[in-house]
């Protein structure tokens, strides 16, 4: 696909170095003011590269994609905790935003989050992908024009993500997530996918057919996408 630049790497560590290069170029050229961030094991080597570097995010505002409902920021299972542990405690940002899954009025929280995004348009959004092709917590079938909303997680996602849950906490089946439209409004998208479990999603992207059953395929309608993967997709 012409809108997608595919970068094949040999390992997650090499992939993380590619992300580092892209991000540092954008920072140096003064093109990165608002950065969309993601969670998940894919992002750990990426954030390690950043925290072991002199990259300066002190003028950058960050927005995270999603958060579980009912898990507090000081709980190790929350995405807020993940971000703090892997990045924010080590690299200062100008501002950081993560949807508040403890908000009393979840719909209002989503509305406010989307307003914040509109006030700070994303320059770059980092993305991982679920095994079922979800981006953030936009599960198969989510409308492409969706904005930040309360999402119900599929059994497949609950099964995959529950392996990361600690302390006998039960994984919530609802989450707050930026919508597909909130994500693809970003000027640039960097999709990162490592390992065989992501092959089906990468193959759908490569095949070039846009379908709501594979939310990742919405990237085919964006004009500036970089995919970094250790999979050879023909
Ligand atoms: C979660 C997140 C997604 C992420 C996915 C993949 O479901 N909501 O944003 O892309 O996990 O996670 P991993 O990188 O651990 O494979």
mmCIF file of C-alpha atoms and ligand atoms in Angstrom:
data_model
loop_
_atom_site.group_PDB
_atom_site.id
_atom_site.type_symbol
_atom_site.label_atom_id
_atom_site.label_comp_id
_atom_site.label_asym_id
_atom_site.label_seq_id
_atom_site.Cartn_x
_atom_site.Cartn_y
_atom_site.Cartn_z
ATOM 1 C CA UNK A 1 0.000 0.000 0.000
ATOM 2 C CA UNK A 2 1.450 3.330 -0.984
ATOM 3 C CA UNK A 3 0.325 5.259 2.075
ATOM 4 C CA UNK A 4 2.086 2.793 4.358
ATOM 5 C CA UNK A 5 5.822 2.680 4.776
ATOM 6 C CA UNK A 6 6.745 -0.826 5.948
ATOM 7 C CA UNK A 7 9.945 -1.201 7.940
ATOM 8 C CA UNK A 8 11.025 -4.789 8.527
ATOM 9 C CA UNK A 9 13.282 -5.341 11.517
ATOM 10 C CA UNK A 10 14.957 -8.422 12.978
ATOM 11 C CA UNK A 11 13.957 -7.923 16.610
ATOM 12 C CA UNK A 12 11.865 -5.766 18.961
ATOM 13 C CA UNK A 13 15.075 -4.041 20.049
ATOM 14 C CA UNK A 14 15.868 -3.059 16.463
ATOM 15 C CA UNK A 15 12.248 -1.944 16.036
ATOM 16 C CA UNK A 16 12.544 0.236 19.132
ATOM 17 C CA UNK A 17 15.658 1.861 17.645
ATOM 18 C CA UNK A 18 13.718 2.675 14.448
ATOM 19 C CA UNK A 19 10.973 4.311 16.500
ATOM 20 C CA UNK A 20 13.627 6.239 18.394
ATOM 21 C CA UNK A 21 15.092 7.580 15.143
ATOM 22 C CA UNK A 22 11.685 8.667 13.840
ATOM 23 C CA UNK A 23 10.777 10.397 17.089
ATOM 24 C CA UNK A 24 14.119 12.157 17.494
ATOM 25 C CA UNK A 25 13.960 13.472 13.909
ATOM 26 C CA UNK A 26 10.503 14.906 14.510
ATOM 27 C CA UNK A 27 11.632 16.497 17.787
ATOM 28 C CA UNK A 28 14.737 17.998 16.172
ATOM 29 C CA UNK A 29 12.686 19.435 13.323
ATOM 30 C CA UNK A 30 10.270 20.960 15.799
ATOM 31 C CA UNK A 31 7.370 18.941 14.394
ATOM 32 C CA UNK A 32 6.467 17.058 17.559
ATOM 33 C CA UNK A 33 4.380 18.932 20.098
ATOM 34 C CA UNK A 34 1.629 16.438 20.860
ATOM 35 C CA UNK A 35 2.403 12.739 21.047
ATOM 36 C CA UNK A 36 -0.079 9.901 21.370
ATOM 37 C CA UNK A 37 1.250 7.010 23.475
ATOM 38 C CA UNK A 38 0.262 3.386 23.898
ATOM 39 C CA UNK A 39 0.677 0.644 26.475
ATOM 40 C CA UNK A 40 1.356 -3.075 26.143
ATOM 41 C CA UNK A 41 4.452 -5.255 26.028
ATOM 42 C CA UNK A 42 5.291 -3.970 22.537
ATOM 43 C CA UNK A 43 5.975 -0.518 23.952
ATOM 44 C CA UNK A 44 8.403 -1.600 26.668
ATOM 45 C CA UNK A 45 11.536 -1.734 24.462
ATOM 46 C CA UNK A 46 10.396 1.504 22.799
ATOM 47 C CA UNK A 47 10.184 3.378 26.104
ATOM 48 C CA UNK A 48 13.434 1.803 27.295
ATOM 49 C CA UNK A 49 15.206 3.387 24.328
ATOM 50 C CA UNK A 50 13.764 6.764 25.219
ATOM 51 C CA UNK A 51 14.515 6.636 28.919
ATOM 52 C CA UNK A 52 18.116 5.589 28.219
ATOM 53 C CA UNK A 53 18.616 8.581 25.929
ATOM 54 C CA UNK A 54 18.826 12.346 26.091
ATOM 55 C CA UNK A 55 15.537 12.798 24.217
ATOM 56 C CA UNK A 56 13.789 15.828 25.657
ATOM 57 C CA UNK A 57 9.989 15.679 25.929
ATOM 58 C CA UNK A 58 9.673 18.617 28.289
ATOM 59 C CA UNK A 59 7.839 20.622 25.605
ATOM 60 C CA UNK A 60 5.660 17.718 24.500
ATOM 61 C CA UNK A 61 2.096 17.024 25.597
ATOM 62 C CA UNK A 62 1.227 13.318 25.748
ATOM 63 C CA UNK A 63 -2.113 11.575 25.349
ATOM 64 C CA UNK A 64 -2.612 7.896 26.073
ATOM 65 C CA UNK A 65 -4.983 5.774 24.070
ATOM 66 C CA UNK A 66 -6.970 4.017 26.747
ATOM 67 C CA UNK A 67 -7.534 2.881 30.336
ATOM 68 C CA UNK A 68 -9.476 0.169 32.131
ATOM 69 C CA UNK A 69 -12.612 1.208 33.984
ATOM 70 C CA UNK A 70 -12.489 0.778 37.749
ATOM 71 C CA UNK A 71 -8.722 0.342 38.109
ATOM 72 C CA UNK A 72 -7.081 3.236 39.971
ATOM 73 C CA UNK A 73 -3.893 4.924 38.783
ATOM 74 C CA UNK A 74 -1.904 3.545 41.730
ATOM 75 C CA UNK A 75 -2.922 -0.041 40.907
ATOM 76 C CA UNK A 76 -0.164 -1.889 38.970
ATOM 77 C CA UNK A 77 -2.815 -3.185 36.545
ATOM 78 C CA UNK A 78 -3.780 0.279 35.344
ATOM 79 C CA UNK A 79 -2.356 1.831 32.209
ATOM 80 C CA UNK A 80 -1.620 4.976 34.226
ATOM 81 C CA UNK A 81 0.680 2.883 36.422
ATOM 82 C CA UNK A 82 2.312 1.283 33.371
ATOM 83 C CA UNK A 83 3.065 4.671 31.835
ATOM 84 C CA UNK A 84 4.465 6.015 35.051
ATOM 85 C CA UNK A 85 6.646 2.980 35.589
ATOM 86 C CA UNK A 86 8.011 2.718 32.062
ATOM 87 C CA UNK A 87 8.183 6.344 30.974
ATOM 88 C CA UNK A 88 6.765 9.266 32.897
ATOM 89 C CA UNK A 89 8.721 8.723 36.126
ATOM 90 C CA UNK A 90 11.914 8.777 34.058
ATOM 91 C CA UNK A 91 11.172 11.384 31.367
ATOM 92 C CA UNK A 92 9.381 14.612 32.111
ATOM 93 C CA UNK A 93 6.662 15.712 29.682
ATOM 94 C CA UNK A 94 4.991 19.110 29.500
ATOM 95 C CA UNK A 95 1.627 17.475 30.243
ATOM 96 C CA UNK A 96 0.342 13.921 30.263
ATOM 97 C CA UNK A 97 -3.248 12.812 29.723
ATOM 98 C CA UNK A 98 -4.771 9.372 30.328
ATOM 99 C CA UNK A 99 -8.515 8.718 30.417
ATOM 100 C CA UNK A 100 -9.697 8.400 34.001
ATOM 101 C CA UNK A 101 -11.280 4.988 34.397
ATOM 102 C CA UNK A 102 -12.383 5.912 37.923
ATOM 103 C CA UNK A 103 -14.479 8.869 36.796
ATOM 104 C CA UNK A 104 -17.995 8.932 38.226
ATOM 105 C CA UNK A 105 -19.508 9.917 34.900
ATOM 106 C CA UNK A 106 -17.681 7.900 32.255
ATOM 107 C CA UNK A 107 -19.472 9.445 29.282
ATOM 108 C CA UNK A 108 -18.608 12.901 30.521
ATOM 109 C CA UNK A 109 -14.969 11.834 31.005
ATOM 110 C CA UNK A 110 -14.864 10.620 27.391
ATOM 111 C CA UNK A 111 -16.363 13.855 26.135
ATOM 112 C CA UNK A 112 -13.851 15.899 28.065
ATOM 113 C CA UNK A 113 -10.959 13.726 26.831
ATOM 114 C CA UNK A 114 -12.050 14.205 23.234
ATOM 115 C CA UNK A 115 -12.291 17.973 23.836
ATOM 116 C CA UNK A 116 -8.722 17.946 25.125
ATOM 117 C CA UNK A 117 -7.602 16.041 22.041
ATOM 118 C CA UNK A 118 -9.339 18.537 19.798
ATOM 119 C CA UNK A 119 -7.580 21.361 21.612
ATOM 120 C CA UNK A 120 -4.188 19.607 21.166
ATOM 121 C CA UNK A 121 -4.180 17.867 17.769
ATOM 122 C CA UNK A 122 -1.870 14.859 17.693
ATOM 123 C CA UNK A 123 1.308 15.111 15.646
ATOM 124 C CA UNK A 124 2.213 11.440 16.052
ATOM 125 C CA UNK A 125 0.275 8.505 17.489
ATOM 126 C CA UNK A 126 2.108 5.329 18.481
ATOM 127 C CA UNK A 127 0.009 2.218 18.079
ATOM 128 C CA UNK A 128 0.217 -1.434 18.931
ATOM 129 C CA UNK A 129 -2.344 -3.904 17.704
ATOM 130 C CA UNK A 130 -4.418 -6.605 19.341
ATOM 131 C CA UNK A 131 -4.347 -10.138 18.007
ATOM 132 C CA UNK A 132 -7.868 -9.537 16.689
ATOM 133 C CA UNK A 133 -6.815 -6.333 14.920
ATOM 134 C CA UNK A 134 -8.036 -3.903 17.585
ATOM 135 C CA UNK A 135 -6.332 -0.555 17.959
ATOM 136 C CA UNK A 136 -6.444 0.953 21.462
ATOM 137 C CA UNK A 137 -9.630 -0.746 22.717
ATOM 138 C CA UNK A 138 -11.541 -0.368 19.471
ATOM 139 C CA UNK A 139 -12.684 -3.923 19.005
ATOM 140 C CA UNK A 140 -13.828 -5.454 15.696
ATOM 141 C CA UNK A 141 -16.994 -3.772 14.462
ATOM 142 C CA UNK A 142 -16.296 -0.393 16.109
ATOM 143 C CA UNK A 143 -17.428 2.367 13.726
ATOM 144 C CA UNK A 144 -14.590 4.116 11.935
ATOM 145 C CA UNK A 145 -16.004 7.516 12.894
ATOM 146 C CA UNK A 146 -15.928 6.724 16.641
ATOM 147 C CA UNK A 147 -14.457 9.217 19.100
ATOM 148 C CA UNK A 148 -13.412 8.614 22.738
ATOM 149 C CA UNK A 149 -15.952 6.257 24.272
ATOM 150 C CA UNK A 150 -16.692 3.492 26.752
ATOM 151 C CA UNK A 151 -15.835 0.168 25.128
ATOM 152 C CA UNK A 152 -16.793 -3.397 25.974
ATOM 153 C CA UNK A 153 -13.879 -5.773 25.572
ATOM 154 C CA UNK A 154 -14.218 -8.987 23.615
ATOM 155 C CA UNK A 155 -13.523 -12.402 25.143
ATOM 156 C CA UNK A 156 -10.455 -12.650 22.942
ATOM 157 C CA UNK A 157 -8.988 -9.408 24.334
ATOM 158 C CA UNK A 158 -9.892 -10.376 27.906
ATOM 159 C CA UNK A 159 -8.121 -13.699 27.427
ATOM 160 C CA UNK A 160 -4.966 -12.147 25.984
ATOM 161 C CA UNK A 161 -4.731 -9.194 28.399
ATOM 162 C CA UNK A 162 -5.622 -11.075 31.588
ATOM 163 C CA UNK A 163 -2.174 -12.709 31.545
ATOM 164 C CA UNK A 164 -0.747 -9.323 32.582
ATOM 165 C CA UNK A 165 -3.090 -8.912 35.536
ATOM 166 C CA UNK A 166 -1.474 -9.093 38.957
ATOM 167 C CA UNK A 167 -2.724 -9.398 42.547
ATOM 168 C CA UNK A 168 -5.698 -11.640 41.700
ATOM 169 C CA UNK A 169 -7.518 -8.594 40.324
ATOM 170 C CA UNK A 170 -10.122 -9.545 37.763
ATOM 171 C CA UNK A 171 -9.672 -7.846 34.414
ATOM 172 C CA UNK A 172 -12.513 -5.341 33.810
ATOM 173 C CA UNK A 173 -14.534 -5.953 30.686
ATOM 174 C CA UNK A 174 -15.003 -2.257 30.071
ATOM 175 C CA UNK A 175 -12.493 0.438 29.264
ATOM 176 C CA UNK A 176 -12.286 4.011 28.065
ATOM 177 C CA UNK A 177 -10.665 4.370 24.679
ATOM 178 C CA UNK A 178 -9.904 6.955 22.067
ATOM 179 C CA UNK A 179 -12.082 6.161 19.069
ATOM 180 C CA UNK A 180 -10.855 5.146 15.651
ATOM 181 C CA UNK A 181 -11.469 8.646 14.353
ATOM 182 C CA UNK A 182 -9.682 10.258 17.353
ATOM 183 C CA UNK A 183 -6.661 8.085 16.539
ATOM 184 C CA UNK A 184 -6.562 8.551 12.794
ATOM 185 C CA UNK A 185 -6.890 12.334 13.190
ATOM 186 C CA UNK A 186 -3.219 12.236 14.178
ATOM 187 C CA UNK A 187 -0.984 13.658 11.438
ATOM 188 C CA UNK A 188 1.279 10.620 11.557
ATOM 189 C CA UNK A 189 0.750 7.069 12.806
ATOM 190 C CA UNK A 190 3.482 4.663 13.878
ATOM 191 C CA UNK A 191 2.211 1.093 14.156
ATOM 192 C CA UNK A 192 4.473 -1.409 15.908
ATOM 193 C CA UNK A 193 3.850 -5.154 15.819
ATOM 194 C CA UNK A 194 6.204 -7.872 17.002
ATOM 195 C CA UNK A 195 5.767 -11.618 16.995
ATOM 196 C CA UNK A 196 3.721 -14.302 15.259
ATOM 197 C CA UNK A 197 0.575 -13.482 17.255
ATOM 198 C CA UNK A 198 0.293 -10.264 15.257
ATOM 199 C CA UNK A 199 0.628 -11.946 11.855
ATOM 200 C CA UNK A 200 -3.110 -12.097 11.070
ATOM 201 C CA UNK A 201 -3.503 -8.369 11.742
ATOM 202 C CA UNK A 202 -0.419 -7.525 9.651
ATOM 203 C CA UNK A 203 -1.674 -9.694 6.800
ATOM 204 C CA UNK A 204 -5.033 -7.897 6.813
ATOM 205 C CA UNK A 205 -3.230 -4.572 6.633
ATOM 206 C CA UNK A 206 -1.047 -5.745 3.790
ATOM 207 C CA UNK A 207 -4.035 -7.185 1.908
ATOM 208 C CA UNK A 208 -5.405 -3.677 1.542
ATOM 209 C CA UNK A 209 -9.115 -4.225 2.116
ATOM 210 C CA UNK A 210 -10.671 -1.769 4.571
ATOM 211 C CA UNK A 211 -13.140 -3.498 6.898
ATOM 212 C CA UNK A 212 -14.563 -2.632 10.322
ATOM 213 C CA UNK A 213 -14.035 -6.287 11.294
ATOM 214 C CA UNK A 214 -10.307 -5.471 11.390
ATOM 215 C CA UNK A 215 -10.021 -1.994 12.954
ATOM 216 C CA UNK A 216 -6.338 -1.825 11.986
ATOM 217 C CA UNK A 217 -7.357 -1.613 8.319
ATOM 218 C CA UNK A 218 -8.607 1.940 8.892
ATOM 219 C CA UNK A 219 -4.918 2.859 8.648
ATOM 220 C CA UNK A 220 -5.206 2.229 4.914
ATOM 221 C CA UNK A 221 -7.231 5.448 4.660
ATOM 222 C CA UNK A 222 -4.557 7.566 6.362
ATOM 223 C CA UNK A 223 -1.862 9.258 4.304
ATOM 224 C CA UNK A 224 1.136 8.991 6.656
ATOM 225 C CA UNK A 225 1.604 5.608 8.311
ATOM 226 C CA UNK A 226 4.798 3.798 9.253
ATOM 227 C CA UNK A 227 4.580 0.127 10.216
ATOM 228 C CA UNK A 228 7.513 -1.375 12.091
ATOM 229 C CA UNK A 229 7.398 -5.145 12.383
ATOM 230 C CA UNK A 230 9.662 -8.154 12.717
ATOM 231 C CA UNK A 231 7.266 -10.187 10.567
ATOM 232 C CA UNK A 232 7.891 -10.823 6.902
ATOM 233 C CA UNK A 233 4.509 -10.178 5.273
ATOM 234 C CA UNK A 234 4.285 -10.960 1.555
HETATM 235 C C1 LIG B 1 -4.087 -3.714 24.660
HETATM 236 C C2 LIG B 1 -4.118 -2.230 24.355
HETATM 237 C C3 LIG B 1 -3.731 -1.969 22.922
HETATM 238 C C4 LIG B 1 -2.443 -2.704 22.601
HETATM 239 C C5 LIG B 1 -2.660 -4.190 22.750
HETATM 240 C C6 LIG B 1 -1.437 -5.011 22.387
HETATM 241 O O1 LIG B 1 -5.249 -4.353 24.293
HETATM 242 N N1 LIG B 1 -5.399 -1.644 24.604
HETATM 243 O O2 LIG B 1 -3.561 -0.571 22.743
HETATM 244 O O3 LIG B 1 -2.054 -2.408 21.300
HETATM 245 O O4 LIG B 1 -2.983 -4.403 24.116
HETATM 246 O O5 LIG B 1 -0.640 -5.267 23.495
HETATM 247 P P1 LIG B 1 0.783 -5.960 23.438
HETATM 248 O O6 LIG B 1 1.733 -4.896 23.003
HETATM 249 O O7 LIG B 1 1.038 -6.394 24.852
HETATM 250 O O8 LIG B 1 0.703 -7.076 22.476
#
